Amino acid sequence: MQQKSKKSNKKQVKEQKTAQKNPLTKLIIRMVILSTMIGSIIFYSDKKGYFTPDETNNHTLKKWNSFYELTSKSNKIDVMLFGNSHLYTGINPKNLSLTLGTTAFVFASPGTNIADSYFGLKEAIKECKPKLVIVETFGMNDFNPYKLEKGGLSDQFKSFSARKNFLTMLISTPYLFSSDNYFYAWSTTIRNHDYLFTNQEQLKKNSAIIDVSNEQKSSKKLYLGRYVRFTSGIEKEVLERYEKEGSPVKGADYKYSKYTELYVKKFIELCDKENIELMFLTLPMYKEHVEDYDLWQKKLSKVLSKYPNKWMDMQTMPNYDGFGAFAFENTYSRNQHMTYNGSLLATYKLAEFIRDSLSVELPQRQHDGKWHNLLYGDEGYFENFNPSKNDKNNILICSKKTLKNTKLESLLQLDINNKKANKMIAKVNKQTLKNINYQDVKLRLILKFEDEGKEQIASLDMAYDGLHKPKNEIIFTSMVKPLKIKDVIDGAIVKN
């Protein structure tokens, strides 16, 4: 009887312990189920893009989409450029590609830093290994990835979420964000949940779009990372502020963080490991914009001079004065960008530096028909190459013509089907114009043309194009009324 009683007591104790555990077990199970449900809803919402912001002007996303589309079609990227808005407004990748005979791509996002650029390179070389990597230095500052706030954090989210490679993104997360921002970085639903109250219109738009990615991929225009923001230079009112108030930026205020030093080193180690040439680039600001720039340069050189990599500083390079007020955004604020024309000037200066100062051997794709098809007729193409024989809208008038005091390599007439005006481009052999200030001269051509069925002869003055600078030619341009130009009879370089 006592044995039965003991067994009964043990059974009751066991049942009581089990009963005590059940509520906790049930609670854990419910929490797991609830978390799974919430996670599934967030995942589904992210996949559908319900909380995605308006991506119409998201050139960062457009950039990565374009890069993956290009490389998926076996197009090689030979030159990769990394930086922030100073880079994508300061270098024109199509003109850089055309004058070098390669393919250049700008990986730049607004407000980004060198750490983000580093992981961008890590991802890009998984798809295509370049011959040359260029890092713009404005992103080398006193940033701290774990203390990013407001605008800086928003820019970092945008750049991070535009990338595609899951593993690279996963590895980079703890280096780009503090732990309390991990979920915000990975989920647009969590990041933009306030749309429920503040932006219901965007939620409705997102719900109506079936596939945003297909809409963005539908554009056939080649995109190599350039973003045009400013088309006119500094105006009178801002120039007067420079005179009265001095420079808005002090070179002595420039600072960089330990993270800058770390990721400069990481860039160099990665490029060395992958056998990629690496150089650093500083794009200019207006000459009166930074007071005591030499102090800024001296601090930055402490980071860069530790390594043998080339550094092109356009703020202090010879002929820097060529960057006049026309080349810069009309602003007196600290952050100043280049105009479209300024970017062309900087692009051809960069191309010249690459050819003359680097030992890198870039592929010469100007002999590749696929490369020409990719860039044909785009900005800068006809300044560097002649139209194809099959082009019915852009034609070659003549080539290899000896004039009185120079040699005409080619004369082009563009957009001939335009009934309002045609652009003329003349390319003159650079060797025949040595020791000449191009700004002081013009090209005068004697043309034979047909007008209303009658053959006539007239002269055409063409102005020096100081923005497009191919390796072996000087460009002169002019706009003319639509005429059927047959030939060049003669011509000469004359003073203005």
C-alpha positions as MATLAB code, in Angstrom:
seq = 'MQQKSKKSNKKQVKEQKTAQKNPLTKLIIRMVILSTMIGSIIFYSDKKGYFTPDETNNHTLKKWNSFYELTSKSNKIDVMLFGNSHLYTGINPKNLSLTLGTTAFVFASPGTNIADSYFGLKEAIKECKPKLVIVETFGMNDFNPYKLEKGGLSDQFKSFSARKNFLTMLISTPYLFSSDNYFYAWSTTIRNHDYLFTNQEQLKKNSAIIDVSNEQKSSKKLYLGRYVRFTSGIEKEVLERYEKEGSPVKGADYKYSKYTELYVKKFIELCDKENIELMFLTLPMYKEHVEDYDLWQKKLSKVLSKYPNKWMDMQTMPNYDGFGAFAFENTYSRNQHMTYNGSLLATYKLAEFIRDSLSVELPQRQHDGKWHNLLYGDEGYFENFNPSKNDKNNILICSKKTLKNTKLESLLQLDINNKKANKMIAKVNKQTLKNINYQDVKLRLILKFEDEGKEQIASLDMAYDGLHKPKNEIIFTSMVKPLKIKDVIDGAIVKN';
ca = [
       0.000    0.000    0.000;
       2.802    2.407    0.850;
       4.493    1.683   -2.494;
       1.246    2.506   -4.330;
       0.915    5.692   -2.323;
       4.488    6.751   -3.183;
       3.910    6.082   -6.897;
       0.682    8.074   -6.750;
       2.446   11.017   -5.098;
       5.249   10.974   -7.711;
       2.677   10.938  -10.501;
       0.844   13.916   -8.970;
       4.122   15.897   -8.608;
       5.031   15.126  -12.248;
       1.594   16.214  -13.427;
       1.858   19.432  -11.392;
       5.292   20.251  -12.946;
       3.966   19.533  -16.425;
       0.969   21.767  -15.730;
       3.324   24.514  -14.575;
       5.401   24.211  -17.769;
       2.488   24.196  -20.220;
       1.636   27.922  -19.930;
       5.268   28.888  -20.690;
       5.467   26.409  -23.570;
       2.194   27.677  -24.960;
       3.395   31.265  -24.651;
       6.643   30.455  -26.511;
       4.755   28.637  -29.257;
       2.334   31.548  -29.623;
       5.207   34.023  -29.789;
       6.948   31.928  -32.466;
       3.730   31.715  -34.495;
       3.072   35.444  -34.099;
       6.662   36.341  -35.044;
       6.454   34.056  -38.080;
       3.207   35.671  -39.162;
       4.597   39.207  -38.741;
       7.808   38.242  -40.518;
       5.848   36.690  -43.385;
       3.696   39.793  -43.742;
       6.767   42.050  -43.776;
       8.538   39.770  -46.274;
       5.481   39.723  -48.545;
       5.080   43.501  -48.260;
       8.764   44.057  -49.090;
       8.565   41.713  -52.075;
       5.503   43.525  -53.424;
       7.078   46.921  -52.720;
       4.045   48.359  -50.928;
       6.181   50.674  -48.765;
       8.758   51.505  -51.425;
       9.200   55.273  -51.873;
       8.757   56.960  -55.231;
      11.674   55.610  -57.308;
      11.167   57.896  -60.332;
      14.393   59.797  -59.649;
      16.251   57.060  -57.805;
      19.341   57.004  -60.023;
      21.132   54.831  -57.456;
      18.674   52.007  -58.113;
      18.745   52.791  -61.838;
      22.537   52.521  -61.741;
      22.634   49.048  -60.235;
      19.806   47.829  -62.486;
      21.722   49.090  -65.514;
      24.999   47.541  -64.361;
      23.459   44.113  -63.914;
      21.602   44.361  -67.222;
      24.806   45.336  -69.068;
      26.920   42.586  -67.543;
      24.188   39.981  -68.083;
      24.624   40.629  -71.826;
      28.381   39.975  -71.615;
      29.343   43.662  -71.687;
      32.587   44.256  -69.801;
      33.097   47.287  -67.548;
      36.739   48.345  -67.849;
      36.757   51.426  -65.606;
      34.708   51.623  -62.403;
      34.357   54.929  -60.565;
      33.161   55.174  -56.947;
      32.069   58.164  -54.890;
      29.075   60.352  -54.106;
      27.162   63.154  -55.847;
      30.398   65.023  -56.607;
      31.329   62.117  -58.856;
      28.066   61.485  -60.693;
      27.721   65.205  -61.475;
      31.450   65.658  -62.123;
      32.411   62.856  -64.528;
      30.581   61.919  -67.729;
      31.052   58.139  -68.183;
      29.900   58.054  -71.811;
      32.454   60.638  -72.912;
      35.104   58.948  -70.758;
      34.299   55.613  -72.405;
      34.403   57.052  -75.904;
      37.646   58.998  -75.612;
      39.444   56.052  -73.924;
      37.918   53.401  -76.190;
      36.697   51.447  -73.144;
      33.526   51.141  -71.074;
      33.395   53.235  -67.901;
      30.674   53.070  -65.242;
      30.023   55.496  -62.369;
      28.972   53.833  -59.098;
      28.003   56.849  -57.031;
      25.174   57.629  -54.639;
      24.174   60.880  -52.939;
      25.834   61.419  -49.588;
      27.589   58.075  -49.562;
      30.953   57.420  -47.915;
      34.046   55.405  -48.702;
      32.853   52.410  -46.649;
      29.724   52.118  -48.790;
      31.845   52.550  -51.940;
      34.131   49.731  -50.812;
      31.266   47.262  -50.465;
      29.892   48.503  -53.781;
      33.186   47.488  -55.395;
      33.094   44.133  -53.580;
      29.726   43.451  -55.193;
      30.566   44.823  -58.636;
      33.703   42.695  -59.134;
      31.652   39.545  -58.521;
      29.948   40.316  -61.836;
      32.805   41.886  -63.771;
      36.433   42.636  -62.897;
      37.617   46.025  -64.224;
      41.119   47.057  -65.230;
      40.929   50.375  -63.372;
      39.087   51.610  -60.265;
      38.839   55.328  -59.491;
      37.771   56.576  -56.051;
      36.643   60.204  -55.691;
      37.844   61.711  -52.411;
      34.905   63.851  -51.266;
      33.477   60.765  -49.520;
      36.637   60.553  -47.408;
      35.462   62.545  -44.435;
      34.709   62.265  -40.726;
      31.788   59.864  -41.150;
      31.033   57.182  -38.573;
      28.787   54.393  -39.938;
      27.467   53.672  -36.451;
      26.398   57.252  -35.770;
      24.654   58.093  -39.042;
      21.531   60.181  -38.544;
      18.691   61.623  -40.630;
      19.959   62.559  -44.100;
      23.155   60.532  -43.919;
      21.325   57.445  -42.719;
      18.634   57.868  -45.377;
      21.291   58.088  -48.101;
      22.978   54.974  -46.730;
      19.679   53.049  -46.757;
      19.065   54.059  -50.378;
      22.508   53.001  -51.538;
      22.405   49.735  -49.600;
      18.951   48.655  -50.771;
      19.812   49.356  -54.431;
      22.460   46.630  -54.451;
      21.557   43.089  -55.531;
      23.968   40.509  -54.170;
      22.422   39.018  -51.017;
      25.649   37.622  -49.556;
      27.644   40.836  -50.046;
      24.804   42.866  -48.556;
      24.575   40.499  -45.584;
      28.316   40.658  -44.905;
      28.392   44.451  -45.211;
      25.416   45.124  -42.901;
      27.295   45.216  -39.558;
      29.966   47.452  -41.099;
      27.548   50.011  -42.519;
      24.905   50.246  -39.790;
      24.504   50.127  -36.047;
      22.589   47.074  -34.794;
      19.392   49.034  -34.159;
      19.260   49.905  -37.877;
      19.672   46.395  -39.324;
      15.959   45.778  -39.834;
      15.469   49.264  -41.287;
      18.266   48.629  -43.768;
      16.770   45.374  -45.025;
      13.064   46.203  -45.004;
      11.296   49.093  -46.752;
       8.143   48.098  -44.876;
       9.798   48.663  -41.499;
      11.693   51.717  -42.735;
       8.629   53.412  -44.224;
       5.834   52.057  -42.028;
       4.768   55.642  -41.316;
       3.325   55.720  -44.865;
       0.208   54.251  -43.251;
      -0.410   57.684  -41.769;
       1.731   60.116  -43.777;
       1.830   58.855  -47.370;
      -1.204   56.753  -48.177;
      -1.127   58.061  -51.748;
       2.208   56.309  -52.310;
       0.812   53.102  -50.810;
      -2.050   53.226  -53.332;
       0.371   53.798  -56.211;
       2.572   50.916  -55.089;
      -0.419   48.615  -54.793;
      -1.442   49.483  -58.341;
       1.973   48.723  -59.874;
       2.371   45.057  -60.744;
       6.134   44.983  -61.243;
       8.216   48.104  -60.657;
      11.425   46.437  -61.821;
      10.004   45.697  -65.260;
       8.988   49.315  -65.674;
      12.527   50.494  -64.945;
      14.088   47.880  -67.218;
      11.867   48.882  -70.133;
      14.020   51.950  -70.886;
      16.418   51.182  -73.736;
      18.609   54.236  -73.259;
      22.120   53.380  -72.133;
      22.803   54.419  -68.550;
      26.353   54.427  -67.173;
      25.730   56.217  -63.877;
      25.739   59.890  -64.903;
      23.078   62.133  -63.303;
      22.591   65.602  -64.813;
      21.575   68.089  -62.145;
      22.979   71.473  -63.163;
      23.171   72.946  -66.652;
      24.091   76.569  -65.877;
      26.987   77.984  -63.862;
      27.474   80.453  -61.017;
      25.478   83.634  -61.536;
      26.222   87.254  -60.708;
      24.488   87.321  -57.301;
      26.493   84.370  -55.994;
      29.761   85.717  -57.414;
      29.106   88.931  -55.503;
      28.686   86.926  -52.296;
      32.123   85.412  -52.811;
      33.572   88.910  -53.134;
      31.764   90.309  -50.085;
      31.663   87.332  -47.700;
      34.678   85.292  -48.748;
      34.780   81.510  -49.036;
      31.917   79.462  -47.499;
      34.276   76.538  -46.798;
      37.435   76.619  -44.678;
      40.179   74.185  -45.565;
      41.241   74.070  -41.910;
      37.840   72.553  -41.012;
      38.378   69.415  -43.088;
      38.438   66.216  -41.007;
      38.509   62.510  -41.672;
      37.751   59.592  -39.375;
      39.539   56.355  -38.563;
      36.996   54.649  -40.830;
      38.304   56.661  -43.780;
      41.841   55.409  -43.118;
      40.570   51.854  -42.694;
      38.591   51.748  -45.949;
      41.271   53.460  -48.012;
      43.511   50.602  -46.918;
      40.787   48.053  -47.688;
      40.311   49.509  -51.187;
      44.037   49.206  -51.848;
      44.262   45.655  -50.493;
      41.241   44.513  -52.508;
      42.532   46.025  -55.756;
      46.003   44.567  -55.154;
      44.485   41.146  -54.539;
      42.389   41.344  -57.722;
      45.234   42.868  -59.795;
      43.221   46.044  -60.480;
      44.852   49.446  -60.990;
      43.585   51.948  -58.392;
      43.765   55.737  -58.414;
      42.214   58.522  -56.355;
      40.497   61.563  -57.822;
      39.588   64.919  -56.300;
      37.080   66.853  -58.373;
      37.211   70.643  -58.082;
      34.973   73.268  -56.599;
      34.965   76.916  -57.643;
      38.376   78.531  -57.019;
      36.944   80.910  -54.383;
      34.846   78.214  -52.693;
      37.469   76.830  -50.288;
      39.689   79.080  -48.212;
      43.150   77.654  -47.542;
      42.572   74.561  -49.635;
      46.206   73.630  -49.095;
      45.304   72.760  -45.473;
      42.540   70.417  -46.697;
      44.906   68.861  -49.214;
      47.647   68.410  -46.620;
      45.323   66.500  -44.266;
      43.983   64.301  -47.055;
      47.500   63.546  -48.267;
      48.284   62.031  -44.846;
      45.897   59.229  -45.764;
      46.730   58.873  -49.448;
      50.488   59.481  -49.448;
      51.042   56.290  -47.424;
      50.416   54.326  -50.603;
      51.963   54.437  -54.093;
      48.618   54.822  -55.864;
      48.195   57.844  -58.128;
      46.145   60.801  -56.874;
      44.785   63.377  -59.318;
      43.748   66.538  -57.482;
      41.903   68.756  -59.977;
      41.663   71.550  -57.420;
      45.396   72.205  -57.689;
      46.448   70.572  -60.969;
      48.051   72.642  -63.754;
      45.559   74.602  -65.860;
      43.051   74.463  -63.010;
      41.893   77.967  -63.968;
      40.176   76.347  -66.947;
      37.348   75.522  -64.526;
      35.595   78.895  -64.595;
      32.284   79.886  -62.990;
      30.434   78.125  -65.836;
      31.663   74.780  -64.509;
      29.987   74.923  -61.093;
      26.569   74.828  -59.486;
      25.103   78.224  -58.643;
      25.363   77.923  -54.878;
      27.195   79.478  -51.963;
      26.523   76.515  -49.660;
      29.237   74.128  -48.472;
      28.409   71.307  -50.875;
      29.026   72.454  -54.455;
      28.693   70.293  -57.591;
      29.759   70.643  -61.201;
      27.561   71.569  -64.156;
      27.188   69.426  -67.254;
      29.808   71.468  -69.126;
      32.095   71.381  -66.100;
      31.820   67.594  -66.044;
      32.898   67.386  -69.687;
      35.972   69.469  -68.936;
      36.827   67.261  -65.942;
      36.153   64.065  -67.901;
      38.630   64.804  -70.679;
      41.248   65.982  -68.159;
      40.793   62.644  -66.353;
      41.133   60.732  -69.633;
      44.370   62.546  -70.400;
      45.706   61.731  -66.911;
      44.832   58.043  -67.339;
      46.621   57.893  -70.690;
      49.706   59.850  -69.599;
      50.197   59.030  -65.917;
      48.950   55.484  -65.335;
      50.608   52.254  -66.390;
      47.287   50.440  -66.817;
      46.594   48.780  -70.162;
      42.927   49.315  -70.943;
      41.145   47.257  -73.618;
      40.815   49.150  -76.899;
      37.205   48.467  -77.731;
      36.968   50.984  -80.578;
      37.635   48.003  -82.866;
      34.661   46.093  -81.433;
      31.354   46.459  -83.307;
      29.327   45.465  -80.236;
      30.919   48.278  -78.235;
      30.100   50.798  -80.982;
      26.497   49.594  -81.101;
      26.241   50.103  -77.354;
      27.362   53.748  -77.499;
      26.495   54.744  -81.062;
      25.015   58.229  -81.441;
      25.036   58.872  -77.691;
      26.492   62.021  -76.134;
      30.115   62.479  -77.127;
      30.056   59.764  -79.779;
      30.388   61.957  -82.872;
      33.043   64.137  -81.234;
      35.147   60.977  -80.978;
      33.993   58.834  -83.905;
      32.482   59.310  -87.361;
      28.969   58.194  -88.345;
      28.499   54.756  -89.860;
      27.819   54.441  -93.579;
      24.296   53.213  -92.851;
      23.356   56.276  -90.772;
      20.771   58.288  -92.715;
      20.554   61.127  -90.187;
      24.219   61.816  -89.402;
      26.705   61.898  -92.264;
      30.401   62.247  -93.005;
      30.921   65.087  -95.525;
      34.639   64.501  -96.100;
      37.797   63.184  -94.444;
      41.578   63.575  -94.682;
      41.464   66.993  -96.342;
      44.599   69.153  -96.432;
      43.770   72.838  -95.884;
      45.966   75.933  -96.134;
      47.528   75.708  -92.685;
      46.083   72.570  -91.110;
      44.695   69.131  -91.837;
      40.975   68.391  -91.616;
      40.530   64.837  -90.347;
      36.767   64.831  -90.899;
      33.701   67.019  -91.259;
      30.339   65.788  -89.950;
      26.810   67.042  -90.458;
      24.431   65.817  -87.742;
      20.676   65.493  -87.535;
      20.185   66.298  -91.224;
      16.507   65.354  -91.071;
      15.922   68.211  -88.651;
      14.334   70.962  -90.744;
      15.347   73.740  -88.333;
      19.104   73.371  -87.858;
      21.989   70.918  -88.244;
      25.131   70.673  -86.148;
      28.497   70.654  -87.913;
      31.530   69.023  -86.287;
      35.007   69.481  -87.750;
      37.957   67.480  -86.437;
      41.389   68.977  -87.040;
      44.681   67.153  -86.607;
      46.171   68.262  -83.273;
      49.753   68.019  -84.516;
      49.106   70.795  -87.057;
      47.981   73.210  -84.319;
      50.963   73.168  -81.999;
      51.749   76.261  -79.906;
      48.346   77.799  -80.641;
      45.871   79.099  -78.095;
      42.723   77.469  -79.404;
      40.558   80.069  -77.715;
      42.043   82.713  -80.022;
      41.262   80.998  -83.320;
      38.424   79.597  -85.396;
      38.199   77.266  -88.374;
      37.010   78.834  -91.620;
      35.844   76.395  -94.280;
      34.901   77.070  -97.907;
      31.975   74.756  -98.623;
      30.227   73.597 -101.763;
      26.531   73.072 -101.078;
      23.184   72.794 -102.803;
      20.320   75.136 -101.957;
      16.954   74.943 -103.725;
      18.482   72.844 -106.499;
      21.351   75.266 -107.155;
      25.006   74.587 -106.415;
      26.653   77.372 -104.417;
      29.848   78.197 -102.524;
      30.069   79.928  -99.149;
      32.358   80.153  -96.119;
      31.506   78.756  -92.688;
      33.221   79.848  -89.476;
      33.403   77.178  -86.788;
      34.190   77.846  -83.114;
      36.618   75.891  -80.958;
      34.924   73.293  -78.732;
      36.820   73.494  -75.444;
      34.769   70.772  -73.773;
      35.337   67.722  -75.985;
      39.026   66.864  -76.278;
      39.811   63.604  -78.094;
      43.375   62.338  -77.924;
      44.537   63.336  -81.416;
      42.055   65.934  -82.638;
      40.801   69.442  -81.964;
      37.047   69.921  -82.312;
      35.346   72.900  -83.966;
      31.553   73.206  -84.179;
      28.825   75.332  -85.715;
      25.062   75.279  -86.210;
      23.800   75.753  -89.783;
      20.450   75.863  -91.491;
      19.574   72.592  -93.257;
      21.665   72.467  -96.453;
      22.881   69.691  -98.675;
      26.635   70.127  -98.197;
      28.622   68.320 -100.880;
      32.286   68.997 -100.171;
      34.978   71.169  -98.592;
      36.865   73.202 -101.193;
      39.442   74.697  -98.821;
      39.848   76.279  -95.400;
      42.226   77.560  -92.757;
      42.708   78.291  -89.068;
      42.216   82.044  -88.650;
      42.294   84.421  -85.687;
      39.039   85.455  -84.050;
];
